[in-house]
DNA sequence: TATATAGTCAACTAAATGGTTGATAAACAT
DNA sequence: ATGTTTATCAACCATTTAGTTGACTATATA
C-alpha cells in the first residue's frame, strides 16, 4: 500500500548525501564536534545559502541533527546514522567474502582432483 | 594541476552508485555470485537498456567488474570495493564516538564538581 | 547464409541537483 | 526603535540523471 519502501528511501537519501565532497567534508568536520552554519560554510568557496542547503540534505538524510542556541542553529552528527550505512554495506560484503571463500575451496578441491586423476 | 581530487571522485561515484534501490539490489544479487545482464535485469519492471546503464554506473564506480563469456558479459562484485566505503565511514564514525565518550566524561566531571561545590 | 540471442549506443524527454542572487525572518545589540 | 548577525526561502539557470524507443554490434546456431 506504500508507494516506496521506507528503508530504500532512507538508504537512498543517506548514500546520496554522502555522494558529494562538500557534504563529506561537513560530516568530517562534525565528527570532531558540533558547528554552526557559518562555521561549516567558512572553508568553502561558495555562498552560505548553498552550504545551508547541503546541510539540509544531510539533515533530511538523518545523518545530522540541529538544535537552537539563540540565533545559531548548531549542527551535530546524528549518533547511529553512520552505523546503519556500514551495516548495509557489511551485510553484502560478508556474503560476498563467504562466497569467495567457497570458491577458493572449490578451486582447491578441483586442483586436488586433478592431482588425483593425473596418475590414472 | 588536477581539476578535482581523485579520491573525492572515487567516493562520489561509489556513494552515488549506491544511492539507488535498483543498483543496491544488483549489488545484493552479485554478492551471492556472478550474473549476466539479462539475469540482473529480469526482476525489474524496466527495459534491459536501463538496467545495462545501472550496471555501467556500478562498473565506473569500481563496485563491480565484468568479464567476457561468448556473447555474455558476466558481472562480478569487485572484491575490496565495499571495504573502502566502510573504511571512509568508519574513520569518521570512530572519531565521533571518541568525541561522544569525551563529552560523557566531561559531563561526569561536571556533575562531580557540582557535588563537591554543593556543600560550600 | 540467415536468424536468433546478448548487450550496447544514440537521441529524446522529464525530473532532480547544485549553484547563483535577492528578499525575508528571527534573535541579538545599541 | 534601529541596525547587525545568523540563517532560510524563493526564483532562476545549467547540468546531470533516469527512463523510454529504435538502431546497432557481436557472438552463437540452424
PDB file of C-alpha atoms in Angstrom, chain A residues 38-108:
ATOM      1  CA  UNK A  38      28.699  29.899   9.304  1.00  0.00           C
ATOM      2  CA  UNK A  39      31.497  27.806  10.744  1.00  0.00           C
ATOM      3  CA  UNK A  40      30.702  24.974   8.347  1.00  0.00           C
ATOM      4  CA  UNK A  41      30.439  27.327   5.367  1.00  0.00           C
ATOM      5  CA  UNK A  42      33.704  29.173   6.042  1.00  0.00           C
ATOM      6  CA  UNK A  43      36.135  26.731   4.324  1.00  0.00           C
ATOM      7  CA  UNK A  44      34.118  26.613   1.088  1.00  0.00           C
ATOM      8  CA  UNK A  45      34.284  28.958  -1.885  1.00  0.00           C
ATOM      9  CA  UNK A  46      30.546  29.022  -2.185  1.00  0.00           C
ATOM     10  CA  UNK A  47      27.673  31.087  -0.834  1.00  0.00           C
ATOM     11  CA  UNK A  48      26.321  30.392   2.627  1.00  0.00           C
ATOM     12  CA  UNK A  49      22.941  29.577   1.067  1.00  0.00           C
ATOM     13  CA  UNK A  50      24.496  26.749  -0.899  1.00  0.00           C
ATOM     14  CA  UNK A  51      26.121  25.299   2.218  1.00  0.00           C
ATOM     15  CA  UNK A  52      22.855  25.742   4.086  1.00  0.00           C
ATOM     16  CA  UNK A  53      21.165  23.517   1.531  1.00  0.00           C
ATOM     17  CA  UNK A  54      23.916  20.911   1.744  1.00  0.00           C
ATOM     18  CA  UNK A  55      23.255  20.873   5.472  1.00  0.00           C
ATOM     19  CA  UNK A  56      19.557  20.362   4.852  1.00  0.00           C
ATOM     20  CA  UNK A  57      20.333  17.421   2.609  1.00  0.00           C
ATOM     21  CA  UNK A  58      22.380  15.850   5.395  1.00  0.00           C
ATOM     22  CA  UNK A  59      19.622  16.592   7.908  1.00  0.00           C
ATOM     23  CA  UNK A  60      16.845  15.072   5.781  1.00  0.00           C
ATOM     24  CA  UNK A  61      19.083  12.063   5.264  1.00  0.00           C
ATOM     25  CA  UNK A  62      19.141  11.636   9.035  1.00  0.00           C
ATOM     26  CA  UNK A  63      22.925  11.993   9.161  1.00  0.00           C
ATOM     27  CA  UNK A  64      22.909  15.154  11.267  1.00  0.00           C
ATOM     28  CA  UNK A  65      20.605  16.841  13.749  1.00  0.00           C
ATOM     29  CA  UNK A  66      20.212  20.504  14.682  1.00  0.00           C
ATOM     30  CA  UNK A  67      19.475  22.430  17.834  1.00  0.00           C
ATOM     31  CA  UNK A  68      18.718  26.018  18.700  1.00  0.00           C
ATOM     32  CA  UNK A  69      21.105  28.374  20.512  1.00  0.00           C
ATOM     33  CA  UNK A  70      19.832  31.929  20.196  1.00  0.00           C
ATOM     34  CA  UNK A  71      20.198  32.898  16.558  1.00  0.00           C
ATOM     35  CA  UNK A  72      22.537  29.946  15.905  1.00  0.00           C
ATOM     36  CA  UNK A  73      21.409  26.563  14.612  1.00  0.00           C
ATOM     37  CA  UNK A  74      24.246  24.255  15.636  1.00  0.00           C
ATOM     38  CA  UNK A  75      24.654  21.013  13.690  1.00  0.00           C
ATOM     39  CA  UNK A  76      25.578  17.712  15.284  1.00  0.00           C
ATOM     40  CA  UNK A  77      26.405  14.347  13.833  1.00  0.00           C
ATOM     41  CA  UNK A  78      23.436  12.038  14.383  1.00  0.00           C
ATOM     42  CA  UNK A  79      24.671   9.189  16.570  1.00  0.00           C
ATOM     43  CA  UNK A  80      23.957   5.821  14.999  1.00  0.00           C
ATOM     44  CA  UNK A  81      23.244   7.063  11.488  1.00  0.00           C
ATOM     45  CA  UNK A  82      26.619   6.121  10.038  1.00  0.00           C
ATOM     46  CA  UNK A  83      26.401   2.694  11.662  1.00  0.00           C
ATOM     47  CA  UNK A  84      23.298   1.899   9.651  1.00  0.00           C
ATOM     48  CA  UNK A  85      25.172   2.522   6.426  1.00  0.00           C
ATOM     49  CA  UNK A  86      28.124   0.360   7.365  1.00  0.00           C
ATOM     50  CA  UNK A  87      25.637  -2.279   8.436  1.00  0.00           C
ATOM     51  CA  UNK A  88      24.045  -2.332   4.989  1.00  0.00           C
ATOM     52  CA  UNK A  89      27.376  -2.461   3.183  1.00  0.00           C
ATOM     53  CA  UNK A  90      28.843  -5.068   5.506  1.00  0.00           C
ATOM     54  CA  UNK A  91      25.851  -7.381   5.178  1.00  0.00           C
ATOM     55  CA  UNK A  92      26.618  -7.856   1.485  1.00  0.00           C
ATOM     56  CA  UNK A  93      30.356  -7.576   1.886  1.00  0.00           C
ATOM     57  CA  UNK A  94      30.307 -10.541   4.269  1.00  0.00           C
ATOM     58  CA  UNK A  95      28.098 -12.613   1.970  1.00  0.00           C
ATOM     59  CA  UNK A  96      30.480 -11.907  -0.881  1.00  0.00           C
ATOM     60  CA  UNK A  97      33.511 -12.834   1.186  1.00  0.00           C
ATOM     61  CA  UNK A  98      31.892 -16.112   2.201  1.00  0.00           C
ATOM     62  CA  UNK A  99      31.211 -16.706  -1.480  1.00  0.00           C
ATOM     63  CA  UNK A 100      34.853 -16.035  -2.345  1.00  0.00           C
ATOM     64  CA  UNK A 101      35.989 -18.433   0.345  1.00  0.00           C
ATOM     65  CA  UNK A 102      33.620 -21.080  -1.014  1.00  0.00           C
ATOM     66  CA  UNK A 103      35.068 -20.519  -4.473  1.00  0.00           C
ATOM     67  CA  UNK A 104      38.567 -20.821  -3.080  1.00  0.00           C
ATOM     68  CA  UNK A 105      37.857 -24.191  -1.501  1.00  0.00           C
ATOM     69  CA  UNK A 106      36.090 -25.311  -4.675  1.00  0.00           C
ATOM     70  CA  UNK A 107      39.213 -24.490  -6.657  1.00  0.00           C
ATOM     71  CA  UNK A 108      41.269 -26.299  -4.020  1.00  0.00           C
TER      72      UNK A 108
END
